Coordinates of C-alpha atoms in Angstrom, one line a residue:
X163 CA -10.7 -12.6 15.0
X164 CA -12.0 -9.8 16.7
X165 CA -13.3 -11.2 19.8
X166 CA -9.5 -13.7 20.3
X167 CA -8.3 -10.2 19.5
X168 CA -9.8 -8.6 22.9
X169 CA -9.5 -11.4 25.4
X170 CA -5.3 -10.2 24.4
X171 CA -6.5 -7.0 25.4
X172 CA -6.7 -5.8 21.5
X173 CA -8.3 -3.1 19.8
X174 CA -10.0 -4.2 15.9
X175 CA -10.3 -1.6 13.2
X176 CA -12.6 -2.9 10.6
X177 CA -13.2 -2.1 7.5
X178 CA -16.3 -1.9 5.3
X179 CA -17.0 -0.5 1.4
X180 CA -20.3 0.7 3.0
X181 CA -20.1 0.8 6.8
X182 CA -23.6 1.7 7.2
X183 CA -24.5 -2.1 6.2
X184 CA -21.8 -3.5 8.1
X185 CA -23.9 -2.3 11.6
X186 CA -24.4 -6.2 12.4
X187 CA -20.5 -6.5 12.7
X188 CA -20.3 -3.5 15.0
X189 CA -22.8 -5.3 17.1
X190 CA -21.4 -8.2 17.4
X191 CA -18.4 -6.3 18.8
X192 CA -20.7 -4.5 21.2
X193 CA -21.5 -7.7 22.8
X194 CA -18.3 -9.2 23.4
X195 CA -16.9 -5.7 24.8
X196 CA -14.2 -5.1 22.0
X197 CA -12.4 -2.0 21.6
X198 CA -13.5 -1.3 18.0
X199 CA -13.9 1.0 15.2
X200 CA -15.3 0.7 11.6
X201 CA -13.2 2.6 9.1
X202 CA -15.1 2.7 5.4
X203 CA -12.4 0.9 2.5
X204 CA -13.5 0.5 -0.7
X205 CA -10.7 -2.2 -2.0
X206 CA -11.1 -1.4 -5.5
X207 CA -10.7 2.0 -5.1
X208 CA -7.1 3.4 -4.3
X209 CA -8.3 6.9 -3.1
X210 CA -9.9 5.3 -0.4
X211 CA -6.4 4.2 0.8
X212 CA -5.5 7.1 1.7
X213 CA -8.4 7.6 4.3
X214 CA -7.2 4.5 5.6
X215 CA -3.2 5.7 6.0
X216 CA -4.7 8.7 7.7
X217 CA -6.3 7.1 10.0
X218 CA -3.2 4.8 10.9
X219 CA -1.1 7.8 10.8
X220 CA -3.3 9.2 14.0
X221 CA -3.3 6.3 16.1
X222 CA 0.3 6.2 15.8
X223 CA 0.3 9.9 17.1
X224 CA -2.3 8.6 19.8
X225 CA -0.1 6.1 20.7
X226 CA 3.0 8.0 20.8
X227 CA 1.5 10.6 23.4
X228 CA 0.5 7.8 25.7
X229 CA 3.9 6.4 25.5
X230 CA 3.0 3.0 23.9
X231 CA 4.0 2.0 20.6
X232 CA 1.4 -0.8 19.4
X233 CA 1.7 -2.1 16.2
X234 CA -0.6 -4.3 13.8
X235 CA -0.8 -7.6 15.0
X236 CA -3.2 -9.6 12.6
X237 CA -4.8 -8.4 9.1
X238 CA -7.5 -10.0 8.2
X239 CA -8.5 -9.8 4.3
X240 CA -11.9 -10.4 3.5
X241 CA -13.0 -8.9 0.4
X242 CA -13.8 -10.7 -2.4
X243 CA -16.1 -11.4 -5.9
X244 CA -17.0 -13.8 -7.7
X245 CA -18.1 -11.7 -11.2
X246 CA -18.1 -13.4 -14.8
X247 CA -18.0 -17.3 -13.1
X248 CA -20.8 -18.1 -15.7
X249 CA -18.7 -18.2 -19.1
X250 CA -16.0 -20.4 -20.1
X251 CA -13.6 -20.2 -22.2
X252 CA -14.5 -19.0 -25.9
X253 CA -17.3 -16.2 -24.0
X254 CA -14.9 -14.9 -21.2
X255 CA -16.2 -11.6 -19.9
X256 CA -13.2 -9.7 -19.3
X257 CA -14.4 -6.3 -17.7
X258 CA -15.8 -9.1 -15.0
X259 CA -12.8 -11.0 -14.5
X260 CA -11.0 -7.7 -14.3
X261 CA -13.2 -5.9 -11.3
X262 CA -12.9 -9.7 -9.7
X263 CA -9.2 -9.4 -10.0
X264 CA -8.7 -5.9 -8.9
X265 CA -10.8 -6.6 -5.9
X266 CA -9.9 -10.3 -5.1
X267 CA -5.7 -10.0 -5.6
X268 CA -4.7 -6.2 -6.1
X269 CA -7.6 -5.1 -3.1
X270 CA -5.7 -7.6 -1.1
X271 CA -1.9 -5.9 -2.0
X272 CA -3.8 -2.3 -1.4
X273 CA -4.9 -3.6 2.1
X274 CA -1.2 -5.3 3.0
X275 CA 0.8 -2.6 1.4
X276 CA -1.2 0.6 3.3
X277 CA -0.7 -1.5 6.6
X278 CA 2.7 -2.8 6.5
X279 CA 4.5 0.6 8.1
X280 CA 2.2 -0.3 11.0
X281 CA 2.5 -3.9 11.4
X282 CA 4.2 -6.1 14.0
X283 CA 7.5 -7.4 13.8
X284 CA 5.6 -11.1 13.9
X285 CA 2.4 -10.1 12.3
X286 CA 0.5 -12.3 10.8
X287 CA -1.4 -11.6 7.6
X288 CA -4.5 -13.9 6.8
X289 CA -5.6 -13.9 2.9
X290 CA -9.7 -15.5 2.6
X291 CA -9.7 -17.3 -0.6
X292 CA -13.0 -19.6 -2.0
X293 CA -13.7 -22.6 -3.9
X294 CA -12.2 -20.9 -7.6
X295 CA -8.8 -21.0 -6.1
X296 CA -8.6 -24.8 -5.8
X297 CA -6.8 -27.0 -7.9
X298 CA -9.4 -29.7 -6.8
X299 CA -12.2 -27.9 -7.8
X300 CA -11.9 -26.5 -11.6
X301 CA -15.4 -25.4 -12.5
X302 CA -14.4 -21.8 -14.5
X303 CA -12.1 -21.8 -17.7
X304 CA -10.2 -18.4 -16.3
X305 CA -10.2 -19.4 -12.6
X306 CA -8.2 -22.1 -13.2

C-alpha cells in the first residue's frame, strides 16, 4: 500500500503497538523512497487514540500553513489475533475471545472512527480479515 501510495506522490503514516519491532517496515519504506512515518497505536488501547488524533490534528496545521489541504486517502487495518481458537463450544475461553474481539472488530472502529475527520471525500477503507471469518471454513465453535 505504501509503495502504490508514493508512485501518487503520497505520504504513509504507519502504525505499530511496538514501533521499535516494526524497523523492517520502516526499511522497506527506505528503499522505495516513501515519504513515511511510524506512529506507535496500541488498538486495544483507547488512550493510545489520542496520540494518534494528535498527531493528525498537526499535519492538518502543517498542511494548512503550506496551503494544501490533503486528506486521508486509504486506511489500511491490519491488526488482528487469533486468542482462544483451541476450545469449542462447552470450554469457550471468554477473557480470549474478548481481547480477540476488542482488538480484531472494536480496534478496527478505534482506527476508522479517529481517522474519519481526516479522510478523503472517496477514501477508501480496507478491513484484513483471516480464515475464522469464512463461512467456508468453520473450524471454531465461537468464530462461527
Amino acid at each position: 500500500v505504501g509503495r502504490g501510495s508514493y508512485g501518487r506522490g503520497g505520504h504513509v503514516i504507519a502504525c505499530a503497538r511496538d514501533p521499535d519491532k516494526s524497523m523492517d517496515l520502516l526499511r522497506c519504506f527506505q528503499v522505495d523512497y516513501v515519504s513515511y512515518e511510524l506512529v506507535p497505536l496500541d488498538v486495544t488501547d483507547p488512550g493510545s487514540f489520542g496520540d494518534l488524533h494528535e498527531h493528525l490534528q498537526d499535519l492538518d496545521k502543517i498542511k494548512e500553513l503550506d496551503g494544501v489541504a490533503q486528506k486521508i486517502d486509504i486506511v489500511f487495518n491490519n491488526a488482528g489475533v487469533a486468542l482462544g481458537r483451541d476450545c469449542h463450544l462447552g470450554t469457550v475461553d471468554y477473557d480470549a475471545w474478548r481481547r480477540s474481539f476488542d482488538t480484531n472488530v472494536m480496534g478496527a472502529v478505534r482506527v476508522v472512527e479517529t481517522v474519519l475527520p481526516h479522510l478523503a471525500d472517496d477514501a477508501t477503507i480496507v478491513n484484513v480479515s483471516s480464515g475464522l471469518g469464512s463461512i467456508g471454513r468453520v473450524m471454531n465453535g465461537g468464530f462461527n
